[in-house]
JSON list of C-alpha atoms in Angstrom, two decimals:
[
{"chain": "K", "resi": 1, "resn": "MET", "atom": "CA", "xyz": [-15.15, 11.33, 4.44]},
{"chain": "K", "resi": 2, "resn": "LEU", "atom": "CA", "xyz": [-14.00, 14.04, 6.95]},
{"chain": "K", "resi": 3, "resn": "SER", "atom": "CA", "xyz": [-16.17, 13.68, 9.89]},
{"chain": "K", "resi": 4, "resn": "GLY", "atom": "CA", "xyz": [-15.13, 9.75, 9.70]},
{"chain": "K", "resi": 5, "resn": "SER", "atom": "CA", "xyz": [-11.31, 10.48, 9.28]},
{"chain": "K", "resi": 6, "resn": "LEU", "atom": "CA", "xyz": [-9.60, 10.12, 12.39]},
{"chain": "K", "resi": 7, "resn": "TRP", "atom": "CA", "xyz": [-8.02, 13.22, 12.96]},
{"chain": "K", "resi": 8, "resn": "SER", "atom": "CA", "xyz": [-11.21, 15.24, 12.91]},
{"chain": "K", "resi": 9, "resn": "GLY", "atom": "CA", "xyz": [-12.48, 13.74, 15.89]},
{"chain": "K", "resi": 10, "resn": "SER", "atom": "CA", "xyz": [-9.89, 16.07, 17.11]},
{"chain": "K", "resi": 11, "resn": "LEU", "atom": "CA", "xyz": [-10.53, 19.66, 16.09]},
{"chain": "K", "resi": 12, "resn": "SER", "atom": "CA", "xyz": [-13.03, 22.47, 17.81]},
{"chain": "K", "resi": 13, "resn": "PRO", "atom": "CA", "xyz": [-16.18, 22.55, 15.82]},
{"chain": "K", "resi": 14, "resn": "GLN", "atom": "CA", "xyz": [-15.06, 25.60, 14.59]},
{"chain": "K", "resi": 15, "resn": "GLN", "atom": "CA", "xyz": [-11.78, 23.95, 13.18]},
{"chain": "K", "resi": 16, "resn": "PHE", "atom": "CA", "xyz": [-14.15, 21.15, 11.67]},
{"chain": "K", "resi": 17, "resn": "ASP", "atom": "CA", "xyz": [-15.90, 23.85, 10.26]},
{"chain": "K", "resi": 18, "resn": "TRP", "atom": "CA", "xyz": [-13.26, 25.84, 8.34]},
{"chain": "K", "resi": 19, "resn": "VAL", "atom": "CA", "xyz": [-12.36, 22.36, 6.90]},
{"chain": "K", "resi": 20, "resn": "ALA", "atom": "CA", "xyz": [-15.27, 21.37, 5.51]},
{"chain": "K", "resi": 21, "resn": "ARG", "atom": "CA", "xyz": [-16.09, 24.90, 4.01]},
{"chain": "K", "resi": 22, "resn": "ASN", "atom": "CA", "xyz": [-12.72, 24.42, 2.02]},
{"chain": "K", "resi": 23, "resn": "ALA", "atom": "CA", "xyz": [-12.58, 21.41, 1.46]},
{"chain": "K", "resi": 24, "resn": "ILE", "atom": "CA", "xyz": [-13.39, 20.39, -2.36]},
{"chain": "K", "resi": 25, "resn": "GLU", "atom": "CA", "xyz": [-14.70, 17.60, -3.60]},
{"chain": "K", "resi": 26, "resn": "ARG", "atom": "CA", "xyz": [-12.70, 15.82, -7.45]},
{"chain": "K", "resi": 27, "resn": "ARG", "atom": "CA", "xyz": [-13.96, 12.66, -8.88]},
{"chain": "K", "resi": 28, "resn": "VAL", "atom": "CA", "xyz": [-11.07, 11.12, -11.97]},
{"chain": "K", "resi": 29, "resn": "PRO", "atom": "CA", "xyz": [-11.33, 9.01, -14.11]},
{"chain": "K", "resi": 30, "resn": "ALA", "atom": "CA", "xyz": [-10.09, 5.49, -14.39]},
{"chain": "K", "resi": 31, "resn": "GLY", "atom": "CA", "xyz": [-7.00, 5.98, -15.49]},
{"chain": "K", "resi": 32, "resn": "GLY", "atom": "CA", "xyz": [-6.31, 9.53, -14.18]},
{"chain": "K", "resi": 33, "resn": "PHE", "atom": "CA", "xyz": [-4.08, 11.94, -12.82]},
{"chain": "K", "resi": 34, "resn": "VAL", "atom": "CA", "xyz": [-5.35, 12.23, -9.01]},
{"chain": "K", "resi": 35, "resn": "ALA", "atom": "CA", "xyz": [-1.59, 14.56, -8.92]},
{"chain": "K", "resi": 36, "resn": "SER", "atom": "CA", "xyz": [0.78, 14.77, -11.37]},
{"chain": "K", "resi": 37, "resn": "MET", "atom": "CA", "xyz": [5.08, 14.44, -10.55]},
{"chain": "K", "resi": 38, "resn": "GLY", "atom": "CA", "xyz": [6.64, 17.28, -11.20]},
{"chain": "K", "resi": 39, "resn": "THR", "atom": "CA", "xyz": [3.02, 19.62, -10.31]},
{"chain": "K", "resi": 40, "resn": "PRO", "atom": "CA", "xyz": [2.86, 21.87, -7.09]},
{"chain": "K", "resi": 41, "resn": "ALA", "atom": "CA", "xyz": [1.83, 19.85, -4.02]},
{"chain": "K", "resi": 42, "resn": "ASP", "atom": "CA", "xyz": [-0.40, 22.44, -2.62]},
{"chain": "K", "resi": 43, "resn": "GLN", "atom": "CA", "xyz": [-3.68, 19.49, -1.67]},
{"chain": "K", "resi": 44, "resn": "TRP", "atom": "CA", "xyz": [-3.96, 16.82, 1.18]},
{"chain": "K", "resi": 45, "resn": "ILE", "atom": "CA", "xyz": [-5.56, 14.40, -0.69]},
{"chain": "K", "resi": 46, "resn": "GLY", "atom": "CA", "xyz": [-8.03, 11.63, 0.66]},
{"chain": "K", "resi": 47, "resn": "VAL", "atom": "CA", "xyz": [-10.42, 9.11, -0.87]},
{"chain": "K", "resi": 48, "resn": "ILE", "atom": "CA", "xyz": [-13.67, 9.18, -0.54]},
{"chain": "K", "resi": 49, "resn": "GLU", "atom": "CA", "xyz": [-14.07, 5.77, -2.96]},
{"chain": "K", "resi": 50, "resn": "GLY", "atom": "CA", "xyz": [-11.91, 4.29, -5.44]},
{"chain": "K", "resi": 51, "resn": "LEU", "atom": "CA", "xyz": [-8.03, 3.34, -5.63]},
{"chain": "K", "resi": 52, "resn": "ALA", "atom": "CA", "xyz": [-5.51, 5.27, -6.41]},
{"chain": "K", "resi": 53, "resn": "LYS", "atom": "CA", "xyz": [-1.27, 4.25, -6.81]},
{"chain": "K", "resi": 54, "resn": "MET", "atom": "CA", "xyz": [1.10, 6.38, -6.36]},
{"chain": "K", "resi": 55, "resn": "SER", "atom": "CA", "xyz": [4.00, 5.59, -8.87]},
{"chain": "K", "resi": 56, "resn": "ILE", "atom": "CA", "xyz": [6.97, 7.10, -11.35]},
{"chain": "K", "resi": 57, "resn": "THR", "atom": "CA", "xyz": [7.86, 6.43, -14.72]},
{"chain": "K", "resi": 58, "resn": "THR", "atom": "CA", "xyz": [11.55, 7.31, -16.11]},
{"chain": "K", "resi": 59, "resn": "ALA", "atom": "CA", "xyz": [11.97, 9.08, -19.89]},
{"chain": "K", "resi": 60, "resn": "ASP", "atom": "CA", "xyz": [12.55, 5.81, -21.12]},
{"chain": "K", "resi": 61, "resn": "GLY", "atom": "CA", "xyz": [8.94, 4.45, -20.06]},
{"chain": "K", "resi": 62, "resn": "ARG", "atom": "CA", "xyz": [10.36, 2.04, -16.87]},
{"chain": "K", "resi": 63, "resn": "ALA", "atom": "CA", "xyz": [7.21, 2.52, -14.08]},
{"chain": "K", "resi": 64, "resn": "ALA", "atom": "CA", "xyz": [7.55, 1.36, -10.41]},
{"chain": "K", "resi": 65, "resn": "THR", "atom": "CA", "xyz": [4.34, 1.27, -8.48]},
{"chain": "K", "resi": 66, "resn": "PHE", "atom": "CA", "xyz": [5.71, 2.37, -4.47]},
{"chain": "K", "resi": 67, "resn": "THR", "atom": "CA", "xyz": [2.03, 1.74, -2.54]},
{"chain": "K", "resi": 68, "resn": "GLY", "atom": "CA", "xyz": [-2.07, 1.91, -3.50]},
{"chain": "K", "resi": 69, "resn": "VAL", "atom": "CA", "xyz": [-4.08, 4.10, -1.52]},
{"chain": "K", "resi": 70, "resn": "THR", "atom": "CA", "xyz": [-8.31, 3.15, -0.67]},
{"chain": "K", "resi": 71, "resn": "ALA", "atom": "CA", "xyz": [-10.95, 4.47, 0.76]},
{"chain": "K", "resi": 72, "resn": "GLY", "atom": "CA", "xyz": [-10.57, 6.27, 3.92]},
{"chain": "K", "resi": 73, "resn": "GLY", "atom": "CA", "xyz": [-6.64, 7.04, 3.11]},
{"chain": "K", "resi": 74, "resn": "TRP", "atom": "CA", "xyz": [-4.70, 10.47, 2.88]},
{"chain": "K", "resi": 75, "resn": "PHE", "atom": "CA", "xyz": [-1.83, 11.19, 1.85]},
{"chain": "K", "resi": 76, "resn": "GLY", "atom": "CA", "xyz": [0.76, 14.12, 0.39]},
{"chain": "K", "resi": 77, "resn": "GLU", "atom": "CA", "xyz": [1.12, 15.51, 3.76]},
{"chain": "K", "resi": 78, "resn": "GLY", "atom": "CA", "xyz": [4.81, 15.09, 3.78]},
{"chain": "K", "resi": 79, "resn": "SER", "atom": "CA", "xyz": [4.78, 16.96, 0.37]},
{"chain": "K", "resi": 80, "resn": "LEU", "atom": "CA", "xyz": [3.12, 19.87, 2.14]},
{"chain": "K", "resi": 81, "resn": "LEU", "atom": "CA", "xyz": [5.31, 20.13, 5.15]},
{"chain": "K", "resi": 82, "resn": "LYS", "atom": "CA", "xyz": [7.53, 21.69, 2.43]},
{"chain": "K", "resi": 83, "resn": "THR", "atom": "CA", "xyz": [7.37, 24.66, 1.76]},
{"chain": "K", "resi": 84, "resn": "GLY", "atom": "CA", "xyz": [6.93, 24.88, -2.67]},
{"chain": "K", "resi": 85, "resn": "GLU", "atom": "CA", "xyz": [7.21, 21.61, -2.73]},
{"chain": "K", "resi": 86, "resn": "ARG", "atom": "CA", "xyz": [6.22, 19.92, -5.63]},
{"chain": "K", "resi": 87, "resn": "TRP", "atom": "CA", "xyz": [5.03, 16.41, -6.11]},
{"chain": "K", "resi": 88, "resn": "ARG", "atom": "CA", "xyz": [7.72, 13.77, -6.57]},
{"chain": "K", "resi": 89, "resn": "TYR", "atom": "CA", "xyz": [5.02, 10.56, -7.81]},
{"chain": "K", "resi": 90, "resn": "ASP", "atom": "CA", "xyz": [2.25, 10.52, -9.71]},
{"chain": "K", "resi": 91, "resn": "ALA", "atom": "CA", "xyz": [-0.87, 9.63, -8.18]},
{"chain": "K", "resi": 92, "resn": "ILE", "atom": "CA", "xyz": [-3.08, 7.76, -10.94]},
{"chain": "K", "resi": 93, "resn": "ALA", "atom": "CA", "xyz": [-6.54, 6.36, -10.43]},
{"chain": "K", "resi": 94, "resn": "LEU", "atom": "CA", "xyz": [-6.65, 2.86, -10.80]},
{"chain": "K", "resi": 95, "resn": "ARG", "atom": "CA", "xyz": [-10.83, 2.73, -11.32]},
{"chain": "K", "resi": 96, "resn": "GLU", "atom": "CA", "xyz": [-13.08, 5.57, -11.02]},
{"chain": "K", "resi": 97, "resn": "THR", "atom": "CA", "xyz": [-12.49, 7.91, -8.16]},
{"chain": "K", "resi": 98, "resn": "ARG", "atom": "CA", "xyz": [-13.50, 10.35, -5.87]},
{"chain": "K", "resi": 99, "resn": "LEU", "atom": "CA", "xyz": [-11.76, 12.72, -3.79]},
{"chain": "K", "resi": 100, "resn": "ALA", "atom": "CA", "xyz": [-11.30, 14.75, -0.76]},
{"chain": "K", "resi": 101, "resn": "CYS", "atom": "CA", "xyz": [-9.02, 18.00, -1.56]},
{"chain": "K", "resi": 102, "resn": "ILE", "atom": "CA", "xyz": [-7.76, 20.18, 1.85]},
{"chain": "K", "resi": 103, "resn": "PRO", "atom": "CA", "xyz": [-6.19, 23.63, 0.24]},
{"chain": "K", "resi": 104, "resn": "ARG", "atom": "CA", "xyz": [-2.22, 23.17, 1.49]},
{"chain": "K", "resi": 105, "resn": "ARG", "atom": "CA", "xyz": [-3.53, 26.54, 3.61]},
{"chain": "K", "resi": 106, "resn": "ILE", "atom": "CA", "xyz": [-5.69, 25.17, 5.87]},
{"chain": "K", "resi": 107, "resn": "PHE", "atom": "CA", "xyz": [-4.07, 22.25, 6.15]},
{"chain": "K", "resi": 108, "resn": "SER", "atom": "CA", "xyz": [-0.76, 24.01, 7.53]},
{"chain": "K", "resi": 109, "resn": "GLY", "atom": "CA", "xyz": [-3.67, 26.61, 9.43]},
{"chain": "K", "resi": 110, "resn": "LEU", "atom": "CA", "xyz": [-4.92, 22.86, 11.35]},
{"chain": "K", "resi": 111, "resn": "LEU", "atom": "CA", "xyz": [-0.51, 22.56, 11.86]},
{"chain": "K", "resi": 112, "resn": "ALA", "atom": "CA", "xyz": [-0.16, 25.57, 13.81]},
{"chain": "K", "resi": 113, "resn": "THR", "atom": "CA", "xyz": [-3.07, 25.41, 15.66]},
{"chain": "K", "resi": 114, "resn": "SER", "atom": "CA", "xyz": [-3.86, 21.96, 16.87]},
{"chain": "K", "resi": 115, "resn": "LEU", "atom": "CA", "xyz": [-1.66, 19.92, 18.36]},
{"chain": "K", "resi": 116, "resn": "PRO", "atom": "CA", "xyz": [-3.74, 16.87, 18.39]},
{"chain": "K", "resi": 117, "resn": "PHE", "atom": "CA", "xyz": [-3.72, 16.81, 14.66]},
{"chain": "K", "resi": 118, "resn": "ASN", "atom": "CA", "xyz": [0.58, 17.50, 14.20]},
{"chain": "K", "resi": 119, "resn": "ARG", "atom": "CA", "xyz": [0.59, 14.18, 16.82]},
{"chain": "K", "resi": 120, "resn": "PHE", "atom": "CA", "xyz": [-1.68, 12.54, 13.80]},
{"chain": "K", "resi": 121, "resn": "VAL", "atom": "CA", "xyz": [0.10, 13.99, 10.76]},
{"chain": "K", "resi": 122, "resn": "LEU", "atom": "CA", "xyz": [3.77, 12.86, 12.68]},
{"chain": "K", "resi": 123, "resn": "ALA", "atom": "CA", "xyz": [1.90, 9.16, 13.68]},
{"chain": "K", "resi": 124, "resn": "HIS", "atom": "CA", "xyz": [0.86, 9.08, 9.78]},
{"chain": "K", "resi": 125, "resn": "LEU", "atom": "CA", "xyz": [4.63, 9.70, 8.64]},
{"chain": "K", "resi": 126, "resn": "ASN", "atom": "CA", "xyz": [5.37, 6.87, 10.67]},
{"chain": "K", "resi": 127, "resn": "ALA", "atom": "CA", "xyz": [3.06, 4.53, 9.75]},
{"chain": "K", "resi": 128, "resn": "ARG", "atom": "CA", "xyz": [3.87, 5.14, 6.21]},
{"chain": "K", "resi": 129, "resn": "LEU", "atom": "CA", "xyz": [7.94, 5.17, 6.75]},
{"chain": "K", "resi": 130, "resn": "SER", "atom": "CA", "xyz": [7.38, 2.04, 7.73]},
{"chain": "K", "resi": 131, "resn": "LEU", "atom": "CA", "xyz": [4.52, 1.11, 4.96]},
{"chain": "K", "resi": 132, "resn": "PHE", "atom": "CA", "xyz": [7.68, 2.04, 2.45]},
{"chain": "K", "resi": 133, "resn": "ILE", "atom": "CA", "xyz": [10.05, 0.44, 4.36]},
{"chain": "K", "resi": 134, "resn": "SER", "atom": "CA", "xyz": [8.35, -2.93, 4.43]},
{"chain": "K", "resi": 135, "resn": "LEU", "atom": "CA", "xyz": [7.83, -3.17, 0.58]},
{"chain": "K", "resi": 136, "resn": "ALA", "atom": "CA", "xyz": [11.37, -1.97, 0.23]},
{"chain": "K", "resi": 137, "resn": "GLU", "atom": "CA", "xyz": [12.00, -5.33, 1.83]},
{"chain": "K", "resi": 138, "resn": "PHE", "atom": "CA", "xyz": [9.30, -7.73, 0.41]},
{"chain": "K", "resi": 139, "resn": "ASP", "atom": "CA", "xyz": [10.81, -6.41, -2.91]},
{"chain": "K", "resi": 140, "resn": "ARG", "atom": "CA", "xyz": [14.41, -7.66, -2.07]},
{"chain": "K", "resi": 141, "resn": "LEU", "atom": "CA", "xyz": [13.56, -11.24, 0.11]},
{"chain": "K", "resi": 142, "resn": "LEU", "atom": "CA", "xyz": [10.74, -12.67, -1.00]},
{"chain": "K", "resi": 143, "resn": "GLY", "atom": "CA", "xyz": [9.54, -14.03, -3.66]},
{"chain": "K", "resi": 144, "resn": "PRO", "atom": "CA", "xyz": [6.22, -13.26, -6.15]},
{"chain": "K", "resi": 145, "resn": "ASP", "atom": "CA", "xyz": [3.67, -15.23, -4.09]},
{"chain": "K", "resi": 146, "resn": "ALA", "atom": "CA", "xyz": [4.68, -13.30, -0.81]},
{"chain": "K", "resi": 147, "resn": "ARG", "atom": "CA", "xyz": [5.39, -10.17, -2.09]},
{"chain": "K", "resi": 148, "resn": "VAL", "atom": "CA", "xyz": [1.53, -10.20, -3.19]},
{"chain": "K", "resi": 149, "resn": "ALA", "atom": "CA", "xyz": [0.47, -11.12, 0.05]},
{"chain": "K", "resi": 150, "resn": "ARG", "atom": "CA", "xyz": [2.34, -8.79, 2.03]},
{"chain": "K", "resi": 151, "resn": "CYS", "atom": "CA", "xyz": [0.92, -6.16, -0.59]},
{"chain": "K", "resi": 152, "resn": "LEU", "atom": "CA", "xyz": [-2.97, -6.77, -0.05]},
{"chain": "K", "resi": 153, "resn": "ALA", "atom": "CA", "xyz": [-2.04, -7.30, 3.84]},
{"chain": "K", "resi": 154, "resn": "SER", "atom": "CA", "xyz": [-0.48, -3.49, 3.54]},
{"chain": "K", "resi": 155, "resn": "LEU", "atom": "CA", "xyz": [-3.77, -2.73, 2.81]},
{"chain": "K", "resi": 156, "resn": "PHE", "atom": "CA", "xyz": [-5.04, -3.18, 5.77]},
{"chain": "K", "resi": 157, "resn": "ASP", "atom": "CA", "xyz": [-2.86, -0.64, 8.09]},
{"chain": "K", "resi": 158, "resn": "PRO", "atom": "CA", "xyz": [-5.68, 0.63, 10.59]},
{"chain": "K", "resi": 159, "resn": "ASP", "atom": "CA", "xyz": [-3.31, 4.14, 10.62]},
{"chain": "K", "resi": 160, "resn": "LEU", "atom": "CA", "xyz": [-3.53, 4.32, 7.15]},
{"chain": "K", "resi": 161, "resn": "TYR", "atom": "CA", "xyz": [-6.36, 2.99, 5.57]},
{"chain": "K", "resi": 162, "resn": "PRO", "atom": "CA", "xyz": [-8.77, 2.68, 8.69]},
{"chain": "K", "resi": 163, "resn": "HIS", "atom": "CA", "xyz": [-11.70, 1.77, 6.83]},
{"chain": "K", "resi": 164, "resn": "THR", "atom": "CA", "xyz": [-10.71, -1.37, 5.00]},
{"chain": "K", "resi": 165, "resn": "GLU", "atom": "CA", "xyz": [-13.07, -4.45, 5.36]},
{"chain": "K", "resi": 166, "resn": "SER", "atom": "CA", "xyz": [-12.48, -8.09, 4.99]},
{"chain": "K", "resi": 167, "resn": "LEU", "atom": "CA", "xyz": [-14.25, -8.06, 1.39]},
{"chain": "K", "resi": 168, "resn": "ILE", "atom": "CA", "xyz": [-12.04, -5.19, -0.49]},
{"chain": "K", "resi": 169, "resn": "GLU", "atom": "CA", "xyz": [-12.71, -4.24, -3.52]},
{"chain": "K", "resi": 170, "resn": "LEU", "atom": "CA", "xyz": [-9.31, -5.12, -6.22]},
{"chain": "K", "resi": 171, "resn": "THR", "atom": "CA", "xyz": [-9.24, -6.93, -9.25]},
{"chain": "K", "resi": 172, "resn": "GLN", "atom": "CA", "xyz": [-6.41, -9.40, -10.27]},
{"chain": "K", "resi": 173, "resn": "ASP", "atom": "CA", "xyz": [-4.98, -6.28, -12.83]},
{"chain": "K", "resi": 174, "resn": "GLU", "atom": "CA", "xyz": [-4.92, -3.90, -10.07]},
{"chain": "K", "resi": 175, "resn": "VAL", "atom": "CA", "xyz": [-3.58, -6.28, -8.00]},
{"chain": "K", "resi": 176, "resn": "ALA", "atom": "CA", "xyz": [-0.78, -6.82, -10.71]},
{"chain": "K", "resi": 177, "resn": "LEU", "atom": "CA", "xyz": [0.22, -3.43, -10.42]},
{"chain": "K", "resi": 178, "resn": "LEU", "atom": "CA", "xyz": [-0.27, -2.67, -6.91]},
{"chain": "K", "resi": 179, "resn": "SER", "atom": "CA", "xyz": [2.81, -6.01, -6.70]},
{"chain": "K", "resi": 180, "resn": "ALA", "atom": "CA", "xyz": [4.98, -4.97, -9.44]},
{"chain": "K", "resi": 181, "resn": "VAL", "atom": "CA", "xyz": [4.44, -8.33, -10.69]},
{"chain": "K", "resi": 182, "resn": "SER", "atom": "CA", "xyz": [2.29, -9.20, -14.23]},
{"chain": "K", "resi": 183, "resn": "ARG", "atom": "CA", "xyz": [-0.99, -10.43, -14.28]},
{"chain": "K", "resi": 184, "resn": "GLN", "atom": "CA", "xyz": [-0.05, -14.05, -14.85]},
{"chain": "K", "resi": 185, "resn": "ARG", "atom": "CA", "xyz": [1.91, -14.15, -12.25]},
{"chain": "K", "resi": 186, "resn": "ALA", "atom": "CA", "xyz": [-1.07, -12.01, -9.97]},
{"chain": "K", "resi": 187, "resn": "ASN", "atom": "CA", "xyz": [-2.96, -14.41, -10.59]},
{"chain": "K", "resi": 188, "resn": "ARG", "atom": "CA", "xyz": [-1.09, -17.64, -9.66]},
{"chain": "K", "resi": 189, "resn": "ALA", "atom": "CA", "xyz": [-0.19, -15.81, -6.40]},
{"chain": "K", "resi": 190, "resn": "LEU", "atom": "CA", "xyz": [-3.87, -15.35, -5.66]},
{"chain": "K", "resi": 191, "resn": "HIS", "atom": "CA", "xyz": [-4.61, -19.07, -6.04]},
{"chain": "K", "resi": 192, "resn": "GLU", "atom": "CA", "xyz": [-1.83, -19.57, -3.86]},
{"chain": "K", "resi": 193, "resn": "LEU", "atom": "CA", "xyz": [-2.88, -17.96, -1.34]},
{"chain": "K", "resi": 194, "resn": "LYS", "atom": "CA", "xyz": [-6.49, -19.46, -1.55]},
{"chain": "K", "resi": 195, "resn": "ALA", "atom": "CA", "xyz": [-5.19, -22.52, -1.31]},
{"chain": "K", "resi": 196, "resn": "ALA", "atom": "CA", "xyz": [-3.60, -21.66, 1.68]},
{"chain": "K", "resi": 197, "resn": "GLY", "atom": "CA", "xyz": [-6.66, -20.42, 3.43]},
{"chain": "K", "resi": 198, "resn": "LEU", "atom": "CA", "xyz": [-5.92, -16.64, 3.35]},
{"chain": "K", "resi": 199, "resn": "LEU", "atom": "CA", "xyz": [-8.01, -15.19, 0.93]},
{"chain": "K", "resi": 200, "resn": "GLN", "atom": "CA", "xyz": [-10.62, -16.27, -1.30]},
{"chain": "K", "resi": 201, "resn": "ILE", "atom": "CA", "xyz": [-11.22, -14.10, -4.77]},
{"chain": "K", "resi": 202, "resn": "GLU", "atom": "CA", "xyz": [-14.98, -13.18, -6.06]},
{"chain": "K", "resi": 203, "resn": "PHE", "atom": "CA", "xyz": [-16.03, -11.68, -8.70]},
{"chain": "K", "resi": 204, "resn": "ARG", "atom": "CA", "xyz": [-13.61, -8.15, -8.59]},
{"chain": "K", "resi": 205, "resn": "ARG", "atom": "CA", "xyz": [-13.58, -8.42, -4.90]},
{"chain": "K", "resi": 206, "resn": "ILE", "atom": "CA", "xyz": [-11.54, -10.39, -2.31]},
{"chain": "K", "resi": 207, "resn": "ARG", "atom": "CA", "xyz": [-12.21, -11.37, 1.04]},
{"chain": "K", "resi": 208, "resn": "VAL", "atom": "CA", "xyz": [-9.41, -11.76, 3.10]},
{"chain": "K", "resi": 209, "resn": "LEU", "atom": "CA", "xyz": [-10.15, -14.84, 6.31]},
{"chain": "K", "resi": 210, "resn": "ASP", "atom": "CA", "xyz": [-6.72, -14.61, 7.44]},
{"chain": "K", "resi": 211, "resn": "LEU", "atom": "CA", "xyz": [-4.73, -11.15, 7.87]},
{"chain": "K", "resi": 212, "resn": "PRO", "atom": "CA", "xyz": [-2.32, -11.53, 10.16]},
{"chain": "K", "resi": 213, "resn": "GLY", "atom": "CA", "xyz": [-1.56, -14.92, 7.46]},
{"chain": "K", "resi": 214, "resn": "LEU", "atom": "CA", "xyz": [-0.95, -12.52, 4.56]},
{"chain": "K", "resi": 215, "resn": "ARG", "atom": "CA", "xyz": [1.33, -10.34, 6.93]},
{"chain": "K", "resi": 216, "resn": "ARG", "atom": "CA", "xyz": [3.72, -13.61, 7.74]},
{"chain": "K", "resi": 217, "resn": "TYR", "atom": "CA", "xyz": [3.47, -15.50, 4.50]},
{"chain": "K", "resi": 218, "resn": "ALA", "atom": "CA", "xyz": [6.49, -15.68, 3.45]},
{"chain": "K", "resi": 219, "resn": "GLY", "atom": "CA", "xyz": [6.12, -18.37, 0.00]},
{"chain": "K", "resi": 220, "resn": "PRO", "atom": "CA", "xyz": [4.51, -21.63, -0.63]},
{"chain": "K", "resi": 221, "resn": "LYS", "atom": "CA", "xyz": [5.90, -24.47, 1.41]},
{"chain": "K", "resi": 222, "resn": "VAL", "atom": "CA", "xyz": [8.87, -26.73, -0.35]},
{"chain": "K", "resi": 223, "resn": "ALA", "atom": "CA", "xyz": [8.53, -30.44, -0.02]},
{"chain": "K", "resi": 224, "resn": "ASN", "atom": "CA", "xyz": [11.12, -32.12, 1.71]},
{"chain": "K", "resi": 225, "resn": "LEU", "atom": "CA", "xyz": [13.76, -33.73, -0.83]},
{"chain": "K", "resi": 226, "resn": "PRO", "atom": "CA", "xyz": [15.37, -36.93, 0.44]},
{"chain": "K", "resi": 227, "resn": "ALA", "atom": "CA", "xyz": [19.56, -36.86, 1.04]},
{"chain": "K", "resi": 228, "resn": "ALA", "atom": "CA", "xyz": [21.50, -36.96, -1.43]},
{"chain": "K", "resi": 229, "resn": "ARG", "atom": "CA", "xyz": [23.61, -40.41, -1.80]},
{"chain": "K", "resi": 230, "resn": "PRO", "atom": "CA", "xyz": [27.15, -39.80, -0.84]},
{"chain": "K", "resi": 231, "resn": "PRO", "atom": "CA", "xyz": [29.14, -40.27, -4.51]},
{"chain": "K", "resi": 232, "resn": "ALA", "atom": "CA", "xyz": [29.97, -44.52, -5.08]},
{"chain": "K", "resi": 233, "resn": "GLN", "atom": "CA", "xyz": [33.98, -45.29, -5.18]},
{"chain": "K", "resi": 234, "resn": "SER", "atom": "CA", "xyz": [35.61, -45.86, -8.00]},
{"chain": "K", "resi": 235, "resn": "SER", "atom": "CA", "xyz": [35.52, -49.96, -9.47]},
{"chain": "K", "resi": 236, "resn": "GLY", "atom": "CA", "xyz": [39.64, -49.58, -10.21]},
{"chain": "K", "resi": 237, "resn": "VAL", "atom": "CA", "xyz": [40.42, -48.18, -7.53]},
{"chain": "K", "resi": 238, "resn": "PRO", "atom": "CA", "xyz": [40.03, -49.52, -3.38]},
{"chain": "K", "resi": 239, "resn": "ALA", "atom": "CA", "xyz": [38.93, -46.80, -0.53]},
{"chain": "K", "resi": 240, "resn": "ALA", "atom": "CA", "xyz": [41.91, -45.56, 0.96]},
{"chain": "K", "resi": 241, "resn": "ALA", "atom": "CA", "xyz": [42.04, -47.09, 4.89]},
{"chain": "K", "resi": 242, "resn": "SER", "atom": "CA", "xyz": [41.84, -44.55, 7.63]},
{"chain": "K", "resi": 243, "resn": "SER", "atom": "CA", "xyz": [45.08, -44.51, 9.90]},
{"chain": "K", "resi": 244, "resn": "THR", "atom": "CA", "xyz": [44.09, -43.15, 12.39]},
{"chain": "K", "resi": 245, "resn": "PRO", "atom": "CA", "xyz": [43.46, -44.91, 16.08]},
{"chain": "K", "resi": 246, "resn": "ALA", "atom": "CA", "xyz": [40.46, -46.07, 17.14]},
{"chain": "K", "resi": 247, "resn": "ALA", "atom": "CA", "xyz": [39.39, -44.57, 20.70]},
{"chain": "K", "resi": 248, "resn": "ALA", "atom": "CA", "xyz": [40.21, -46.10, 23.53]}
]
């Protein structure tokens, strides 16, 4: 996981060894907390295997999911950049998930000593910001089918999830959670996207056939309706004659 990450190739052998000796592996069962809102943000977290979602739950039980993090993805850098910051969201494993965790002091040490690592973190933050802006746009302007399409497409961002392949392990329940729609609505949307030739649905997996198409998808096409007829004249009142002279 460490050697295959985009940021590690720019480290010196000594820096990489320092990271590898201090990184730890965690295993989180399905439904378990990868990070818990309100607790100290003291690790930079990468997903080795599995899937985690970033979400919040209000005191009255309402929940909102921001995005998912697939294998190869890292998160938490924004929180680590702030001294004494606590997690402002929950990160929850949607299935059994293996994590690589780099302590805050190691992350901060790389920022202080590696210019390429700084550039990576800056690009990573920019990619995450672009993702969240897009998700807000999708939620406000698009229907559920298009939201599911764009949500799936977001899991293939090369800056955030460089190792995602065309065949991704994702159940319909997980698609629903990540897209903030019901399971039934996610099922309908997936079959609509399948009919459009954008993906194939397999057992607990989705194979993306047309990633650019998913990114452009705006919803099912609606057949053109015939033009409306003008209202009929009342049978008891004759139509008024035009008083405008004809053009010469």
